[in-house]
Amino acid sequence: KAGVTQTPRYLIKTRGQQVTLSCSPISGHRSVSWYQQTPGQGLQFLFEYFSETQRNKGNFPGRFSGRQFSNSRSEMNVSTLELGDSALYLCASSLDPAGSYEQYFGPGTRLTVT
Amino acid sequence: KNQVEQSPQSLIILEGKNCTLQCNYTVSPFSNLRWYKQDTGRGPVSLTIMTFSENTKSNGRYTATLDADTKQSSLHITASQLSDSASYICVVSDEYGNKLVFGAGTILRVKS
């Protein structure tokens, strides 16, 4: 079974631009969660989508948004990029809600904002 | 406030030695507790997941223990290898599985 895939793996953007990251979960998984990880920081929860609905949301500004499609694939969007948005963005999928089922993480997208 | 605290922040050990990482949490009641291993620049990989009723769980050279009364968990690594060098993250899920609380992680370096 293929694992969680994320595209692109690396991205360089300029401050003020917007970016869209994509995540394809493991086949059959209905929950997709997104996390931000910066150097020296732990994993910061962005949001979780389950069956195309946002189930949970972390404490991030409205510039961060996401969605999930009927095939469970998910995208997250960051508008008006700031230097502080430079981070590793991780996506994780689980069979059902992440709190109750094991999560499988993708390799991440490394975003650099200049 | 639900928190997960890990100690030590970082650790250096010699190859072949054992080590124990600690996780203290305040999430209560909770559904499950997880340990992940994250290699630099990669996504975390699950090592163990324990429900509140489990006391110990092993995955090869990794053994996690859980004391729900004292709200403590530990991850014991036996006969460490260079490939064990990574960040180890403790995660606790609340009772209803609505929220995962992440610890900041322990950075382990195994040297030869």
PDB file of C-alpha atoms in Angstrom:
ATOM      1  CA  LYS A   1       0.000   0.000   0.000  1.00  0.00           C
ATOM      2  CA  ALA A   2       1.397   3.379  -0.965  1.00  0.00           C
ATOM      3  CA  GLY A   3       2.167   5.758   1.868  1.00  0.00           C
ATOM      4  CA  VAL A   4       1.152   9.359   2.310  1.00  0.00           C
ATOM      5  CA  THR A   5       2.498  11.532  -0.461  1.00  0.00           C
ATOM      6  CA  GLN A   6       3.021  15.264  -0.424  1.00  0.00           C
ATOM      7  CA  THR A   7       3.753  17.604  -3.278  1.00  0.00           C
ATOM      8  CA  PRO A   8       5.822  19.512  -3.864  1.00  0.00           C
ATOM      9  CA  ARG A   9       8.650  18.378  -1.607  1.00  0.00           C
ATOM     10  CA  TYR A  10      10.439  21.714  -1.730  1.00  0.00           C
ATOM     11  CA  LEU A  11       9.186  25.191  -2.456  1.00  0.00           C
ATOM     12  CA  ILE A  12      10.655  28.668  -2.423  1.00  0.00           C
ATOM     13  CA  LYS A  13       8.303  31.631  -2.365  1.00  0.00           C
ATOM     14  CA  THR A  14       8.553  35.349  -1.866  1.00  0.00           C
ATOM     15  CA  ARG A  15       6.940  37.245   0.991  1.00  0.00           C
ATOM     16  CA  GLY A  16       3.416  38.303   0.073  1.00  0.00           C
ATOM     17  CA  GLN A  17       2.810  35.431  -2.349  1.00  0.00           C
ATOM     18  CA  GLN A  18       0.464  32.554  -1.721  1.00  0.00           C
ATOM     19  CA  VAL A  19       1.146  28.834  -1.845  1.00  0.00           C
ATOM     20  CA  THR A  20      -0.855  25.622  -2.150  1.00  0.00           C
ATOM     21  CA  LEU A  21       0.423  22.320  -0.815  1.00  0.00           C
ATOM     22  CA  SER A  22      -1.077  18.959  -1.649  1.00  0.00           C
ATOM     23  CA  CYS A  23      -1.438  15.737   0.302  1.00  0.00           C
ATOM     24  CA  SER A  24      -2.633  12.330  -0.893  1.00  0.00           C
ATOM     25  CA  PRO A  25      -3.522  10.046   2.014  1.00  0.00           C
ATOM     26  CA  ILE A  26      -3.170   6.298   2.212  1.00  0.00           C
ATOM     27  CA  SER A  27      -5.907   4.606   0.228  1.00  0.00           C
ATOM     28  CA  GLY A  28      -9.005   4.158   2.392  1.00  0.00           C
ATOM     29  CA  HIS A  29      -8.014   6.776   4.944  1.00  0.00           C
ATOM     30  CA  ARG A  30     -10.641   9.434   5.479  1.00  0.00           C
ATOM     31  CA  SER A  31      -8.847  11.783   7.860  1.00  0.00           C
ATOM     32  CA  VAL A  32      -6.083  14.167   6.871  1.00  0.00           C
ATOM     33  CA  SER A  33      -4.295  16.444   9.324  1.00  0.00           C
ATOM     34  CA  TRP A  34      -1.796  19.200   8.651  1.00  0.00           C
ATOM     35  CA  TYR A  35       1.074  20.314  10.866  1.00  0.00           C
ATOM     36  CA  GLN A  36       3.717  23.010  10.781  1.00  0.00           C
ATOM     37  CA  GLN A  37       7.177  22.306  12.125  1.00  0.00           C
ATOM     38  CA  THR A  38       9.798  25.028  12.492  1.00  0.00           C
ATOM     39  CA  PRO A  39      13.405  24.568  13.695  1.00  0.00           C
ATOM     40  CA  GLY A  40      13.451  24.103  17.426  1.00  0.00           C
ATOM     41  CA  GLN A  41       9.655  23.905  17.612  1.00  0.00           C
ATOM     42  CA  GLY A  42       7.490  20.902  18.046  1.00  0.00           C
ATOM     43  CA  LEU A  43       4.744  19.939  15.666  1.00  0.00           C
ATOM     44  CA  GLN A  44       2.065  22.625  15.595  1.00  0.00           C
ATOM     45  CA  PHE A  45      -1.395  21.439  14.600  1.00  0.00           C
ATOM     46  CA  LEU A  46      -3.000  23.367  11.756  1.00  0.00           C
ATOM     47  CA  PHE A  47      -6.247  21.522  11.013  1.00  0.00           C
ATOM     48  CA  GLU A  48      -7.848  18.152  10.466  1.00  0.00           C
ATOM     49  CA  TYR A  49     -10.242  17.222   7.707  1.00  0.00           C
ATOM     50  CA  PHE A  50     -12.517  14.218   7.863  1.00  0.00           C
ATOM     51  CA  SER A  51     -14.898  13.270   5.086  1.00  0.00           C
ATOM     52  CA  GLU A  52     -14.468  16.671   3.438  1.00  0.00           C
ATOM     53  CA  THR A  53     -15.297  18.604   6.617  1.00  0.00           C
ATOM     54  CA  GLN A  54     -12.905  20.499   8.834  1.00  0.00           C
ATOM     55  CA  ARG A  55     -13.073  18.644  12.115  1.00  0.00           C
ATOM     56  CA  ASN A  56     -10.536  20.570  14.159  1.00  0.00           C
ATOM     57  CA  LYS A  57      -8.497  23.708  13.793  1.00  0.00           C
ATOM     58  CA  GLY A  58      -5.355  24.889  15.528  1.00  0.00           C
ATOM     59  CA  ASN A  59      -4.394  28.398  16.561  1.00  0.00           C
ATOM     60  CA  PHE A  60      -3.205  29.752  13.265  1.00  0.00           C
ATOM     61  CA  PRO A  61      -4.314  32.952  11.496  1.00  0.00           C
ATOM     62  CA  GLY A  62      -6.922  32.893   8.775  1.00  0.00           C
ATOM     63  CA  ARG A  63      -4.160  33.065   6.146  1.00  0.00           C
ATOM     64  CA  PHE A  64      -3.906  29.333   6.608  1.00  0.00           C
ATOM     65  CA  SER A  65      -6.755  27.389   5.067  1.00  0.00           C
ATOM     66  CA  GLY A  66      -7.405  23.948   3.752  1.00  0.00           C
ATOM     67  CA  ARG A  67      -9.873  21.685   2.098  1.00  0.00           C
ATOM     68  CA  GLN A  68     -10.460  18.035   1.418  1.00  0.00           C
ATOM     69  CA  PHE A  69     -11.849  16.493  -1.718  1.00  0.00           C
ATOM     70  CA  SER A  70     -14.217  13.575  -2.139  1.00  0.00           C
ATOM     71  CA  ASN A  71     -11.280  11.222  -2.798  1.00  0.00           C
ATOM     72  CA  SER A  72      -9.798  12.321   0.585  1.00  0.00           C
ATOM     73  CA  ARG A  73      -6.927  14.193  -1.024  1.00  0.00           C
ATOM     74  CA  SER A  74      -6.301  17.465   0.771  1.00  0.00           C
ATOM     75  CA  GLU A  75      -4.773  20.817   0.026  1.00  0.00           C
ATOM     76  CA  MET A  76      -3.660  23.575   2.309  1.00  0.00           C
ATOM     77  CA  ASN A  77      -3.228  27.158   1.244  1.00  0.00           C
ATOM     78  CA  VAL A  78      -1.241  29.942   2.810  1.00  0.00           C
ATOM     79  CA  SER A  79      -1.962  33.436   1.556  1.00  0.00           C
ATOM     80  CA  THR A  80       0.164  36.550   1.973  1.00  0.00           C
ATOM     81  CA  LEU A  81       3.244  34.604   2.975  1.00  0.00           C
ATOM     82  CA  GLU A  82       5.439  35.900   5.775  1.00  0.00           C
ATOM     83  CA  LEU A  83       9.066  35.048   6.532  1.00  0.00           C
ATOM     84  CA  GLY A  84       7.889  33.196   9.650  1.00  0.00           C
ATOM     85  CA  ASP A  85       5.905  30.775   7.502  1.00  0.00           C
ATOM     86  CA  SER A  86       9.139  29.092   6.456  1.00  0.00           C
ATOM     87  CA  ALA A  87       8.767  25.600   7.836  1.00  0.00           C
ATOM     88  CA  LEU A  88       8.319  21.918   7.160  1.00  0.00           C
ATOM     89  CA  TYR A  89       4.643  21.262   6.513  1.00  0.00           C
ATOM     90  CA  LEU A  90       3.581  17.742   7.328  1.00  0.00           C
ATOM     91  CA  CYS A  91       0.459  15.943   6.371  1.00  0.00           C
ATOM     92  CA  ALA A  92      -0.788  12.836   8.175  1.00  0.00           C
ATOM     93  CA  SER A  93      -3.601  10.479   7.326  1.00  0.00           C
ATOM     94  CA  SER A  94      -5.579   8.047   9.431  1.00  0.00           C
ATOM     95  CA  LEU A  95      -8.369   5.614   8.810  1.00  0.00           C
ATOM     96  CA  ASP A  96     -10.823   7.650  10.844  1.00  0.00           C
ATOM     97  CA  PRO A  97     -10.475  10.654  13.203  1.00  0.00           C
ATOM     98  CA  ALA A  98      -6.830  11.189  14.088  1.00  0.00           C
ATOM     99  CA  GLY A  99      -7.342  11.163  17.830  1.00  0.00           C
ATOM    100  CA  SER A 100      -8.600   7.618  17.832  1.00  0.00           C
ATOM    101  CA  TYR A 101      -6.592   6.021  15.050  1.00  0.00           C
ATOM    102  CA  GLU A 102      -2.938   5.746  14.220  1.00  0.00           C
ATOM    103  CA  GLN A 103      -1.605   8.499  12.006  1.00  0.00           C
ATOM    104  CA  TYR A 104       0.788   7.997   9.132  1.00  0.00           C
ATOM    105  CA  PHE A 105       2.872  10.979   8.159  1.00  0.00           C
ATOM    106  CA  GLY A 106       4.051  12.040   4.746  1.00  0.00           C
ATOM    107  CA  PRO A 107       7.607  13.195   4.032  1.00  0.00           C
ATOM    108  CA  GLY A 108       6.624  16.851   4.272  1.00  0.00           C
ATOM    109  CA  THR A 109       6.926  19.938   2.107  1.00  0.00           C
ATOM    110  CA  ARG A 110       9.815  22.232   2.939  1.00  0.00           C
ATOM    111  CA  LEU A 111       8.643  25.805   2.352  1.00  0.00           C
ATOM    112  CA  THR A 112      11.140  28.643   2.302  1.00  0.00           C
ATOM    113  CA  VAL A 113       9.857  32.213   2.222  1.00  0.00           C
ATOM    114  CA  THR A 114      12.362  34.865   1.154  1.00  0.00           C
TER     115      THR A 114
ATOM    116  CA  LYS B   1      -4.449  23.475  30.003  1.00  0.00           C
ATOM    117  CA  ASN B   2      -3.583  20.159  28.355  1.00  0.00           C
ATOM    118  CA  GLN B   3       0.153  19.772  28.097  1.00  0.00           C
ATOM    119  CA  VAL B   4       2.754  17.171  27.252  1.00  0.00           C
ATOM    120  CA  GLU B   5       6.267  17.696  28.554  1.00  0.00           C
ATOM    121  CA  GLN B   6       9.245  15.619  27.502  1.00  0.00           C
ATOM    122  CA  SER B   7      12.618  15.222  29.097  1.00  0.00           C
ATOM    123  CA  PRO B   8      15.441  15.484  28.537  1.00  0.00           C
ATOM    124  CA  GLN B   9      15.414  17.986  25.680  1.00  0.00           C
ATOM    125  CA  SER B  10      18.437  16.271  24.192  1.00  0.00           C
ATOM    126  CA  LEU B  11      20.608  13.304  24.955  1.00  0.00           C
ATOM    127  CA  ILE B  12      23.884  11.878  23.696  1.00  0.00           C
ATOM    128  CA  ILE B  13      24.711   8.226  24.290  1.00  0.00           C
ATOM    129  CA  LEU B  14      27.270   5.714  23.064  1.00  0.00           C
ATOM    130  CA  GLU B  15      26.280   3.081  20.568  1.00  0.00           C
ATOM    131  CA  GLY B  16      25.179  -0.098  22.300  1.00  0.00           C
ATOM    132  CA  LYS B  17      23.993   1.652  25.460  1.00  0.00           C
ATOM    133  CA  ASN B  18      20.397   1.804  26.673  1.00  0.00           C
ATOM    134  CA  CYS B  19      18.456   4.979  27.323  1.00  0.00           C
ATOM    135  CA  THR B  20      15.088   6.107  28.622  1.00  0.00           C
ATOM    136  CA  LEU B  21      13.075   9.107  27.486  1.00  0.00           C
ATOM    137  CA  GLN B  22      10.345  10.606  29.639  1.00  0.00           C
ATOM    138  CA  CYS B  23       6.918  12.032  28.890  1.00  0.00           C
ATOM    139  CA  ASN B  24       4.681  13.703  31.473  1.00  0.00           C
ATOM    140  CA  TYR B  25       1.212  14.832  30.497  1.00  0.00           C
ATOM    141  CA  THR B  26      -1.744  16.640  31.980  1.00  0.00           C
ATOM    142  CA  VAL B  27      -4.318  15.559  29.383  1.00  0.00           C
ATOM    143  CA  SER B  28      -7.033  13.936  31.458  1.00  0.00           C
ATOM    144  CA  PRO B  29      -8.920  11.864  30.765  1.00  0.00           C
ATOM    145  CA  PHE B  30      -7.126  10.597  27.705  1.00  0.00           C
ATOM    146  CA  SER B  31      -7.739   8.031  25.022  1.00  0.00           C
ATOM    147  CA  ASN B  32      -4.277   6.976  23.919  1.00  0.00           C
ATOM    148  CA  LEU B  33      -0.608   7.893  24.096  1.00  0.00           C
ATOM    149  CA  ARG B  34       1.777   7.594  21.182  1.00  0.00           C
ATOM    150  CA  TRP B  35       5.491   7.692  20.603  1.00  0.00           C
ATOM    151  CA  TYR B  36       6.907   8.751  17.259  1.00  0.00           C
ATOM    152  CA  LYS B  37      10.427   8.739  15.844  1.00  0.00           C
ATOM    153  CA  GLN B  38      11.333  11.551  13.477  1.00  0.00           C
ATOM    154  CA  ASP B  39      14.525  11.535  11.467  1.00  0.00           C
ATOM    155  CA  THR B  40      15.853  14.941  10.477  1.00  0.00           C
ATOM    156  CA  GLY B  41      13.879  16.446   7.604  1.00  0.00           C
ATOM    157  CA  ARG B  42      11.413  13.570   7.411  1.00  0.00           C
ATOM    158  CA  GLY B  43       7.928  12.830   8.663  1.00  0.00           C
ATOM    159  CA  PRO B  44       7.429  11.135  12.051  1.00  0.00           C
ATOM    160  CA  VAL B  45       7.015   7.370  12.139  1.00  0.00           C
ATOM    161  CA  SER B  46       4.868   5.666  14.742  1.00  0.00           C
ATOM    162  CA  LEU B  47       6.678   3.477  17.278  1.00  0.00           C
ATOM    163  CA  THR B  48       3.885   2.593  19.689  1.00  0.00           C
ATOM    164  CA  ILE B  49       0.341   3.568  20.512  1.00  0.00           C
ATOM    165  CA  MET B  50      -1.112   2.648  23.905  1.00  0.00           C
ATOM    166  CA  THR B  51      -4.592   3.009  25.334  1.00  0.00           C
ATOM    167  CA  PHE B  52      -5.081   4.125  28.920  1.00  0.00           C
ATOM    168  CA  SER B  53      -5.504   0.484  29.990  1.00  0.00           C
ATOM    169  CA  GLU B  54      -2.143  -0.679  28.652  1.00  0.00           C
ATOM    170  CA  ASN B  55       1.013  -0.562  30.774  1.00  0.00           C
ATOM    171  CA  THR B  56       3.667  -1.537  28.306  1.00  0.00           C
ATOM    172  CA  LYS B  57       4.138  -2.025  24.611  1.00  0.00           C
ATOM    173  CA  SER B  58       7.172  -3.080  22.624  1.00  0.00           C
ATOM    174  CA  ASN B  59       8.312  -2.561  19.070  1.00  0.00           C
ATOM    175  CA  GLY B  60      11.630  -4.292  18.553  1.00  0.00           C
ATOM    176  CA  ARG B  61      14.254  -2.524  20.673  1.00  0.00           C
ATOM    177  CA  TYR B  62      11.734   0.142  21.696  1.00  0.00           C
ATOM    178  CA  THR B  63       9.582  -0.386  24.784  1.00  0.00           C
ATOM    179  CA  ALA B  64       7.050   2.156  25.952  1.00  0.00           C
ATOM    180  CA  THR B  65       5.540   2.129  29.420  1.00  0.00           C
ATOM    181  CA  LEU B  66       2.540   4.006  30.706  1.00  0.00           C
ATOM    182  CA  ASP B  67       1.428   4.882  34.220  1.00  0.00           C
ATOM    183  CA  ALA B  68      -1.996   6.488  33.918  1.00  0.00           C
ATOM    184  CA  ASP B  69      -2.142   7.192  37.649  1.00  0.00           C
ATOM    185  CA  THR B  70       0.948   9.387  37.669  1.00  0.00           C
ATOM    186  CA  LYS B  71       0.386  10.542  34.077  1.00  0.00           C
ATOM    187  CA  GLN B  72       3.823   9.454  32.974  1.00  0.00           C
ATOM    188  CA  SER B  73       5.157   7.487  30.065  1.00  0.00           C
ATOM    189  CA  SER B  74       8.650   6.435  29.152  1.00  0.00           C
ATOM    190  CA  LEU B  75      10.307   5.118  26.025  1.00  0.00           C
ATOM    191  CA  HIS B  76      13.182   2.738  26.618  1.00  0.00           C
ATOM    192  CA  ILE B  77      15.651   2.046  23.825  1.00  0.00           C
ATOM    193  CA  THR B  78      17.766  -1.055  24.202  1.00  0.00           C
ATOM    194  CA  ALA B  79      21.208  -1.574  22.671  1.00  0.00           C
ATOM    195  CA  SER B  80      21.132   1.720  20.796  1.00  0.00           C
ATOM    196  CA  GLN B  81      22.287   1.966  17.210  1.00  0.00           C
ATOM    197  CA  LEU B  82      23.520   4.925  15.179  1.00  0.00           C
ATOM    198  CA  SER B  83      20.229   4.829  13.281  1.00  0.00           C
ATOM    199  CA  ASP B  84      18.365   5.593  16.507  1.00  0.00           C
ATOM    200  CA  SER B  85      19.639   9.170  16.256  1.00  0.00           C
ATOM    201  CA  ALA B  86      16.420  11.132  15.803  1.00  0.00           C
ATOM    202  CA  SER B  87      13.801  13.191  17.580  1.00  0.00           C
ATOM    203  CA  TYR B  88      11.313  11.220  19.687  1.00  0.00           C
ATOM    204  CA  ILE B  89       7.904  12.750  20.124  1.00  0.00           C
ATOM    205  CA  CYS B  90       5.247  11.889  22.698  1.00  0.00           C
ATOM    206  CA  VAL B  91       1.623  12.581  21.724  1.00  0.00           C
ATOM    207  CA  VAL B  92      -1.508  12.272  23.873  1.00  0.00           C
ATOM    208  CA  SER B  93      -5.053  12.100  22.551  1.00  0.00           C
ATOM    209  CA  ASP B  94      -7.922  13.454  24.635  1.00  0.00           C
ATOM    210  CA  GLU B  95     -10.715  11.204  25.801  1.00  0.00           C
ATOM    211  CA  TYR B  96     -12.923  11.658  22.773  1.00  0.00           C
ATOM    212  CA  GLY B  97     -10.150  11.589  20.221  1.00  0.00           C
ATOM    213  CA  ASN B  98     -10.874  15.170  19.316  1.00  0.00           C
ATOM    214  CA  LYS B  99      -7.479  16.598  20.023  1.00  0.00           C
ATOM    215  CA  LEU B 100      -3.879  15.455  19.875  1.00  0.00           C
ATOM    216  CA  VAL B 101      -1.410  17.209  22.169  1.00  0.00           C
ATOM    217  CA  PHE B 102       2.206  17.019  21.057  1.00  0.00           C
ATOM    218  CA  GLY B 103       5.303  17.170  23.194  1.00  0.00           C
ATOM    219  CA  ALA B 104       8.289  19.198  21.994  1.00  0.00           C
ATOM    220  CA  GLY B 105      10.342  16.050  21.548  1.00  0.00           C
ATOM    221  CA  THR B 106      13.661  14.678  22.791  1.00  0.00           C
ATOM    222  CA  ILE B 107      16.598  14.813  20.407  1.00  0.00           C
ATOM    223  CA  LEU B 108      18.695  11.684  20.729  1.00  0.00           C
ATOM    224  CA  ARG B 109      22.154  11.370  19.286  1.00  0.00           C
ATOM    225  CA  VAL B 110      23.898   8.029  19.296  1.00  0.00           C
ATOM    226  CA  LYS B 111      27.627   8.190  18.703  1.00  0.00           C
ATOM    227  CA  SER B 112      30.160   5.501  17.981  1.00  0.00           C
TER     228      SER B 112
END
